[in-house]
Coordinates of C-alpha atoms in Angstrom, one line a residue:
M1 CA 118.9 78.4 139.9
G2 CA 114.9 79.1 139.7
R3 CA 113.0 78.4 136.7
K4 CA 113.3 80.8 133.7
V5 CA 110.1 82.4 132.3
V6 CA 111.8 84.2 129.2
L7 CA 109.7 86.3 126.6
M8 CA 110.7 86.9 123.1
L9 CA 109.8 90.0 122.3
F10 CA 109.2 89.8 118.0
H11 CA 109.6 92.9 116.3
N12 CA 111.3 93.2 113.1
D13 CA 112.5 89.6 113.0
L14 CA 109.4 87.6 112.2
R15 CA 111.2 84.3 111.2
I16 CA 112.6 81.0 112.8
N17 CA 115.4 80.5 110.9
D18 CA 118.4 82.4 111.2
N19 CA 117.1 84.0 114.2
A20 CA 119.4 84.4 116.9
T21 CA 117.7 86.1 119.6
L22 CA 115.1 83.5 119.1
L23 CA 117.5 80.6 119.4
K24 CA 119.1 81.9 122.6
A25 CA 115.8 82.7 124.0
A26 CA 114.7 79.3 123.5
E27 CA 118.0 77.8 124.9
I28 CA 117.8 79.7 128.0
A29 CA 114.3 79.1 128.6
S30 CA 114.9 75.3 128.4
T31 CA 117.1 75.1 131.3
N32 CA 115.3 73.8 134.4
N33 CA 112.3 73.2 132.8
G34 CA 111.7 76.6 131.9
R35 CA 108.6 78.4 130.0
L36 CA 108.7 80.4 126.6
L37 CA 106.6 83.1 125.6
C38 CA 106.5 84.4 122.1
V39 CA 104.8 87.8 121.9
Y40 CA 104.4 90.4 119.0
V41 CA 102.8 93.8 119.9
S42 CA 101.9 95.5 116.8
D43 CA 102.3 99.3 118.3
L44 CA 104.3 99.5 121.3
A45 CA 106.0 102.1 120.5
D46 CA 102.8 104.1 119.2
T47 CA 101.4 103.9 122.6
L48 CA 104.3 105.2 124.1
T49 CA 105.5 107.5 121.8
K50 CA 103.7 108.7 118.7
Q51 CA 100.5 108.7 120.5
T52 CA 101.9 111.0 123.4
N53 CA 103.8 113.5 121.1
K54 CA 101.1 113.1 117.8
T55 CA 103.1 115.2 115.0
P56 CA 100.5 116.8 112.5
Y57 CA 101.9 114.6 109.7
Y58 CA 101.3 111.2 111.6
F59 CA 98.4 108.9 110.3
D60 CA 96.3 107.0 112.1
E61 CA 95.8 103.9 110.6
M62 CA 97.9 101.7 108.7
G63 CA 97.1 101.0 104.8
R64 CA 95.1 98.3 103.4
S65 CA 98.0 96.4 101.5
R66 CA 100.5 96.8 104.7
K67 CA 98.3 95.6 107.2
Q68 CA 97.3 92.5 105.0
F69 CA 101.1 91.7 104.5
L70 CA 101.9 92.0 108.0
V71 CA 99.1 90.1 108.7
E72 CA 100.2 87.1 106.4
S73 CA 103.6 87.1 107.8
L74 CA 102.6 86.7 111.5
V75 CA 100.2 84.0 110.3
D76 CA 103.4 81.8 108.8
L77 CA 105.3 82.6 111.6
N78 CA 102.3 81.5 114.2
E79 CA 102.2 78.3 112.0
S80 CA 106.0 78.3 112.4
L81 CA 106.1 78.3 116.0
Q82 CA 103.9 75.9 116.6
R83 CA 105.5 73.3 114.3
L84 CA 107.8 73.5 117.7
S85 CA 105.3 73.0 120.4
N86 CA 104.9 76.8 120.8
R87 CA 102.4 79.1 119.2
L88 CA 102.4 83.3 118.7
L89 CA 100.9 85.4 121.5
Y90 CA 99.1 88.9 120.4
L91 CA 98.0 91.7 122.0
P92 CA 94.8 92.7 120.3
T93 CA 95.0 96.6 120.4
D94 CA 93.9 97.1 116.8
D95 CA 92.3 95.4 113.9
L96 CA 95.0 92.7 112.7
S97 CA 93.8 90.0 115.1
T98 CA 89.8 89.3 115.0
D99 CA 89.8 88.8 119.0
K100 CA 89.4 91.2 121.1
L101 CA 90.2 91.6 124.4
P102 CA 87.1 93.4 126.2
S103 CA 89.0 96.0 127.8
T104 CA 90.2 99.3 125.9
I105 CA 94.0 98.6 127.8
D106 CA 97.0 99.8 125.8
A107 CA 99.3 97.6 124.4
F108 CA 102.1 98.8 127.2
T109 CA 100.2 97.8 129.8
Q110 CA 98.9 94.5 128.5
L111 CA 102.3 93.9 128.0
C112 CA 103.4 94.6 132.0
Q113 CA 100.4 92.7 132.8
L114 CA 101.6 89.9 131.3
I115 CA 105.4 89.7 131.9
E116 CA 103.5 90.3 135.7
Q117 CA 101.3 87.6 135.8
H118 CA 103.8 85.2 134.9
A119 CA 106.6 86.3 136.6
V120 CA 109.4 86.7 133.2
T121 CA 112.7 86.6 134.5
D122 CA 114.1 87.6 131.0
I123 CA 113.5 89.5 127.9
Y124 CA 114.6 89.1 124.4
I125 CA 114.8 91.5 121.5
S126 CA 116.3 92.0 118.1
Q127 CA 118.3 95.3 117.6
T128 CA 116.5 97.8 115.5
A129 CA 117.2 101.1 114.5
D130 CA 113.5 102.1 115.0
Y131 CA 114.3 105.0 117.5
H132 CA 110.4 104.8 118.8
Q133 CA 110.5 101.2 119.1
N134 CA 114.1 101.4 121.2
Q135 CA 112.4 104.5 123.0
A136 CA 109.5 101.6 124.2
Y137 CA 111.9 99.2 125.1
K138 CA 114.1 101.5 127.4
V139 CA 110.8 102.5 129.5
L140 CA 109.6 99.0 129.3
Q141 CA 112.8 98.2 130.7
H142 CA 112.9 101.0 133.7
Q143 CA 109.3 99.2 134.4
F144 CA 110.9 96.0 135.2
P145 CA 114.8 96.6 136.7
Q146 CA 114.8 92.8 137.9
I147 CA 114.1 91.2 134.5
S148 CA 117.4 90.6 132.5
W149 CA 117.4 91.8 129.0
H150 CA 119.5 90.5 126.0
R151 CA 119.6 91.7 122.8
Y152 CA 120.9 90.0 119.2
S153 CA 121.9 91.7 115.9
N154 CA 119.6 90.0 113.5
N155 CA 118.6 92.6 110.9
T156 CA 121.8 93.5 109.3
L157 CA 125.3 92.3 107.5
F158 CA 127.2 93.7 110.2
A159 CA 126.5 93.2 114.0
V160 CA 128.3 96.1 115.1
M161 CA 129.9 99.1 113.4
S162 CA 133.1 100.3 114.9
S163 CA 131.4 103.2 115.8
T164 CA 127.9 105.0 115.1
K165 CA 130.0 108.2 115.6
D166 CA 132.3 107.3 112.4
L167 CA 129.7 106.8 110.0
P168 CA 130.9 108.1 106.8
K169 CA 128.4 111.2 105.7
S170 CA 127.9 110.0 102.5
F171 CA 126.8 106.2 100.9
T172 CA 129.7 106.4 98.7
Q173 CA 132.6 106.9 101.5
F174 CA 130.9 104.1 103.4
R175 CA 130.8 101.4 100.4
K176 CA 134.4 102.2 99.6
Q177 CA 135.2 101.7 103.1
I178 CA 133.0 98.7 103.5
E179 CA 134.4 97.1 100.2
A180 CA 138.2 98.3 101.3
N181 CA 137.7 96.1 104.7
H182 CA 134.7 94.0 104.9
D183 CA 134.1 93.1 101.3
L184 CA 131.4 89.6 102.3
L185 CA 130.3 89.3 98.7
N186 CA 134.0 88.6 98.0
A187 CA 135.3 86.8 101.3
E188 CA 136.0 83.2 101.4
N189 CA 133.5 82.0 103.4
N190 CA 129.8 82.4 103.9
L191 CA 128.3 84.3 106.7
T192 CA 127.7 82.1 109.5
I193 CA 124.0 81.4 109.9
T194 CA 121.6 80.7 113.0
P195 CA 120.7 76.9 112.8
M196 CA 116.4 76.9 113.2
P197 CA 115.5 75.3 116.9
K198 CA 114.4 71.7 116.7
S199 CA 111.8 72.6 118.9
L200 CA 111.0 75.1 121.5
P201 CA 110.1 74.9 125.3
P202 CA 106.5 75.0 126.0
L203 CA 104.0 78.5 127.2
P204 CA 103.5 78.9 131.2
D205 CA 100.9 75.6 132.2
D206 CA 98.1 78.1 133.0
M207 CA 97.9 79.4 129.0
I208 CA 97.8 76.5 127.3
G209 CA 93.8 76.9 128.1
N210 CA 93.2 80.4 127.4
S211 CA 93.2 81.6 124.3
V212 CA 93.0 85.4 124.5
F213 CA 96.5 85.8 123.6
F214 CA 96.8 83.2 120.7
Y215 CA 97.3 85.1 117.1
K216 CA 94.0 84.4 115.2
A217 CA 94.2 86.3 112.0
Q218 CA 91.3 88.9 110.5
T219 CA 90.1 87.6 107.0
F220 CA 90.7 90.4 104.2
D221 CA 88.3 90.3 101.0
K222 CA 89.6 89.8 97.8
H223 CA 88.6 92.5 96.2
A224 CA 90.6 95.3 94.8
Q225 CA 93.9 93.7 94.5
H226 CA 95.4 94.8 91.5
E227 CA 98.4 91.7 90.6
R228 CA 98.7 91.3 94.4
C229 CA 102.1 89.3 94.1
F230 CA 103.7 89.7 97.6
K231 CA 102.3 87.5 100.0
G232 CA 103.9 87.5 103.6
G233 CA 105.8 85.4 105.7
E234 CA 108.8 83.2 106.1
S235 CA 108.0 80.2 104.0
S236 CA 106.8 83.0 100.8
A237 CA 110.2 84.5 101.5
I238 CA 112.1 81.5 101.1
S239 CA 109.5 80.5 98.0
H240 CA 110.5 83.5 95.9
L241 CA 114.5 83.6 97.1
N242 CA 114.9 80.1 95.5
S243 CA 112.8 81.2 92.4
Y244 CA 114.5 84.5 91.7
F245 CA 117.9 82.9 91.4
K246 CA 116.6 79.8 89.6
S247 CA 115.9 82.6 87.1
E248 CA 118.3 84.7 85.2
A249 CA 117.0 87.8 86.7
P250 CA 119.8 88.2 89.0
S251 CA 122.2 88.6 85.6
T252 CA 119.8 91.6 84.4
Y253 CA 119.1 93.1 87.3
K254 CA 121.3 96.7 86.5
V255 CA 119.7 96.9 83.5
T256 CA 116.0 95.9 84.5
R257 CA 116.1 97.3 87.9
N258 CA 114.4 100.9 87.0
D259 CA 111.1 99.5 85.3
L260 CA 108.2 100.9 86.8
D261 CA 105.9 98.0 87.0
N262 CA 107.0 94.4 85.9
W263 CA 107.5 91.9 88.4
K264 CA 110.1 90.0 87.5
H265 CA 112.5 93.6 86.7
S266 CA 113.9 93.9 90.3
T267 CA 114.4 91.7 93.0
K268 CA 111.3 92.2 95.2
F269 CA 112.6 91.3 98.4
S270 CA 112.4 94.5 100.3
A271 CA 109.5 93.8 102.0
W272 CA 110.9 90.2 103.5
L273 CA 113.6 92.1 104.8
A274 CA 111.7 95.0 106.2
N275 CA 109.9 93.0 108.3
G276 CA 112.4 90.3 108.7
S277 CA 110.8 87.2 107.3
L278 CA 113.9 87.2 105.4
S279 CA 117.7 87.2 106.7
V280 CA 119.7 89.6 104.8
K281 CA 122.4 87.4 105.7
V282 CA 120.8 84.1 104.2
L283 CA 119.9 86.3 101.1
L284 CA 123.9 87.4 100.4
N285 CA 124.7 83.6 100.8
R286 CA 122.3 82.9 97.9
L287 CA 124.0 85.9 95.9
R288 CA 127.4 84.4 96.7
Q289 CA 126.0 81.1 95.4
Y290 CA 124.5 82.4 92.1
E291 CA 128.0 84.8 91.3
C292 CA 130.1 81.4 92.1
E293 CA 127.8 78.7 90.1
V294 CA 126.2 81.1 87.2
I295 CA 128.0 84.4 86.6
A296 CA 129.1 87.3 88.2
N297 CA 128.8 90.7 86.5
D298 CA 127.4 94.3 87.1
S299 CA 124.1 92.8 87.9
T300 CA 124.8 90.9 90.5
Y301 CA 127.2 92.9 92.1
W302 CA 124.3 96.1 92.2
I303 CA 122.4 93.9 94.0
W304 CA 125.1 93.5 96.5
F305 CA 125.1 97.7 96.0
E306 CA 121.4 97.9 96.9
L307 CA 122.0 95.9 100.1
L308 CA 124.6 98.1 101.1
W309 CA 122.6 101.3 100.6
R310 CA 120.0 99.0 103.1
E311 CA 123.0 98.7 105.7
Y312 CA 124.3 102.1 105.6
F313 CA 120.3 103.6 106.4
Y314 CA 120.3 101.3 109.2
W315 CA 123.6 102.8 110.9
Y316 CA 122.5 106.4 109.5
A317 CA 119.1 106.3 111.8
L318 CA 121.0 104.8 115.0
T319 CA 123.4 107.5 114.5
H320 CA 121.2 110.5 114.1
L321 CA 118.3 109.0 116.3
Q322 CA 115.4 111.4 116.2
K323 CA 116.8 113.5 113.7
L324 CA 115.5 111.3 111.1
F325 CA 112.3 112.8 111.7
W326 CA 113.0 116.5 111.7
F327 CA 112.2 119.0 109.1
R328 CA 115.7 120.1 108.6
G329 CA 116.5 116.1 109.3
I330 CA 120.8 116.5 109.8
S331 CA 121.4 119.7 108.3
Q332 CA 122.0 123.0 109.8
D333 CA 119.2 124.8 107.2
A334 CA 115.3 123.9 107.3
P335 CA 114.0 123.5 103.3
S336 CA 112.0 126.3 102.2
T337 CA 108.7 124.0 102.0
C338 CA 105.8 124.0 103.3
F339 CA 102.1 122.2 104.5
N340 CA 99.6 122.5 102.0
K341 CA 96.5 120.4 102.6
E342 CA 95.2 120.8 98.6
R343 CA 98.4 120.0 97.2
L344 CA 99.3 117.4 99.5
E345 CA 95.3 115.7 99.1
Q346 CA 96.2 115.8 95.6
W347 CA 99.7 114.0 95.6
Q348 CA 97.9 111.1 97.8
T349 CA 95.0 110.5 95.4
G350 CA 97.0 110.5 92.5
T351 CA 95.0 113.6 91.0
T352 CA 98.5 116.3 90.1
S353 CA 99.1 117.7 87.1
Y354 CA 101.6 115.0 86.4
P355 CA 100.5 112.2 85.1
I356 CA 103.7 109.8 85.5
V357 CA 102.9 110.7 89.2
N358 CA 99.5 109.9 89.4
A359 CA 100.2 106.7 87.9
C360 CA 102.7 105.7 90.3
M361 CA 100.2 107.2 93.5
H362 CA 97.6 104.6 92.4
Q363 CA 99.8 102.1 92.2
L364 CA 100.8 102.6 95.5
K365 CA 97.5 102.7 96.4
A366 CA 96.4 99.6 94.9
T367 CA 99.3 96.9 95.6
G368 CA 101.3 98.6 98.9
Y369 CA 104.3 98.9 96.5
M370 CA 106.0 101.0 94.2
S371 CA 109.0 100.8 92.4
N372 CA 112.4 102.5 93.7
R373 CA 112.5 104.9 90.7
G374 CA 108.4 105.2 91.1
R375 CA 109.6 106.4 94.9
Q376 CA 112.2 109.0 93.7
I377 CA 109.4 110.7 90.9
V378 CA 106.7 111.2 92.8
A379 CA 109.2 112.2 96.0
S380 CA 110.9 114.7 94.0
C381 CA 107.5 115.9 92.9
F382 CA 106.3 116.1 96.6
I383 CA 109.3 117.9 97.4
H384 CA 110.2 120.3 94.4
E385 CA 106.9 120.8 92.0
L386 CA 104.6 120.7 95.1
G387 CA 106.7 122.6 97.6
L388 CA 105.3 120.5 100.5
D389 CA 106.8 119.2 103.6
W390 CA 108.8 116.2 103.3
R391 CA 107.9 114.0 106.7
Y392 CA 103.9 114.2 104.9
G393 CA 105.3 112.0 102.0
A394 CA 107.7 109.9 104.0
S395 CA 104.7 109.4 106.6
Y396 CA 102.6 108.2 103.9
F397 CA 104.9 106.4 102.7
E398 CA 105.3 104.5 106.1
Q399 CA 101.1 103.8 106.0
H400 CA 101.0 102.1 102.8
L401 CA 104.1 100.8 102.0
I402 CA 104.1 96.6 102.3
D403 CA 107.9 97.3 102.4
Y404 CA 108.3 99.9 105.3
D405 CA 111.4 100.2 106.4
V406 CA 111.9 103.3 109.3
A407 CA 115.4 103.5 108.2
S408 CA 115.0 103.1 104.7
N409 CA 112.0 105.2 103.9
W410 CA 113.1 107.8 106.2
G411 CA 117.1 108.0 105.4
N412 CA 115.7 107.7 101.7
W413 CA 113.2 111.0 102.1
Q414 CA 116.0 112.9 103.7
Y415 CA 118.2 112.3 100.8
L416 CA 115.7 113.7 98.5
A417 CA 114.8 116.4 100.3
G418 CA 118.4 117.4 101.0
V419 CA 118.2 117.5 104.2
G420 CA 120.4 114.1 104.8
A421 CA 123.5 112.0 103.9
D422 CA 123.4 113.3 100.1
P423 CA 126.4 115.9 99.9
R424 CA 125.2 117.1 96.6
G425 CA 122.1 118.6 97.8
C426 CA 118.6 118.4 96.6
R427 CA 117.5 116.2 93.7
Q428 CA 115.1 116.8 91.5
F429 CA 114.0 115.1 89.0
N430 CA 112.8 116.7 85.5
L431 CA 109.4 114.9 85.2
K432 CA 108.8 114.8 81.6
K433 CA 112.3 113.5 80.8
Q434 CA 111.7 110.3 83.2
T435 CA 108.6 110.0 82.0
Q436 CA 110.3 109.4 78.1
Q437 CA 112.7 107.7 79.4
Y438 CA 110.7 105.2 81.7
D439 CA 107.0 105.2 80.3
P440 CA 107.6 105.8 76.6
N441 CA 104.8 104.4 75.0
G442 CA 102.6 105.4 78.1
D443 CA 101.7 102.1 79.2
F444 CA 102.3 102.2 82.5
I445 CA 100.2 105.9 82.8
N446 CA 97.4 104.2 80.9
K447 CA 97.4 101.1 83.1
W448 CA 97.7 102.7 86.1
Q449 CA 95.2 105.8 85.5
G450 CA 97.4 108.4 85.7
N451 CA 95.7 111.2 83.3
K452 CA 92.5 110.5 86.4
I453 CA 92.3 113.7 87.6
S454 CA 90.0 112.7 90.3
E455 CA 88.6 109.4 92.0

């Protein structure tokens, strides 16, 4: 058997612990003195799909906070790989890196050149619900039919479902089915965690002195950072995991989770889960440990409940594929909403006539984050009060949210627009009532200048 040259293509699995894809790639590359290329391409899917079939609601540039969180995640991943005697390779087609190639070759072409130059024999990827990313993989696989492809489950509680065709039409049905047949929260044993590699095979010899593809992060200035608590990367994710479950917060989560602006009142795991810096299996095992050693109550159960929501939308995205982005969603009828540039800009800039909505939108622009309650409030306003095409709202969230997850984001927007998994149809929130309930003294609105009518 000839020497293996393995390419590990990172996407939403930016960690070294509980990463079956990385471990298996390392194992096969270790045979017969093989080599390992650890590669991240930030816009592979954009190159082949969104840019060639560009929709009017698609954005051109990732928001500042989301970009910074991703950069920090890649820096941390690179440091972890270096400790294991390898390093992250990055195809610099945008401004996530300070080092630019002298050409303007697109990401897909750069990746193809890298594969050809080093005679890659195997490509390892983690399974994803990202339709556009999976389409890019198909094109790449067609381009190199001689290469062996390997996929592993890294991002979900369940590696497979019996059949995506049998996915329940509502979350409640899904939850009841899971808890009846696969109640992982109360199972006898913890979920199996893939061990971290002790070391990694080296890069190809001719890359050791070639720094063109070595990842180097851009520097962000620190102004305009409002109470920035999120920092990207596996190290930060594990630190937050430990501090959260050492506190009393899990035991009160169900009571506090709707708070609009308190760091400790919700779990805040979503950002690290979204780009794979944190394993959902590691998180669930830690929740089980908390229930065993501290307390099991409605609040700890509700954390499990939210993880099941995440799981449901993952399989929902895999089931409905490109319908996740259709105006009518999975429904037979299109919504009675439309595009209006002026109202869209008012919503985006937080200059509507609804102070609670404005405050949430200012918070999002400044921090890249918004509470789940806030997201429901602004989405309901977007669809019902402003009468806008829900896809423009989903795309704006994709641009700015540091915890953007394709399945959860687009699935939830469909849910609220009445074209998705909600059997009750459109869900409209009374904005006055929401304000009275969640910001009765106006503290949140005042802090985030919700009464400000212009920027």
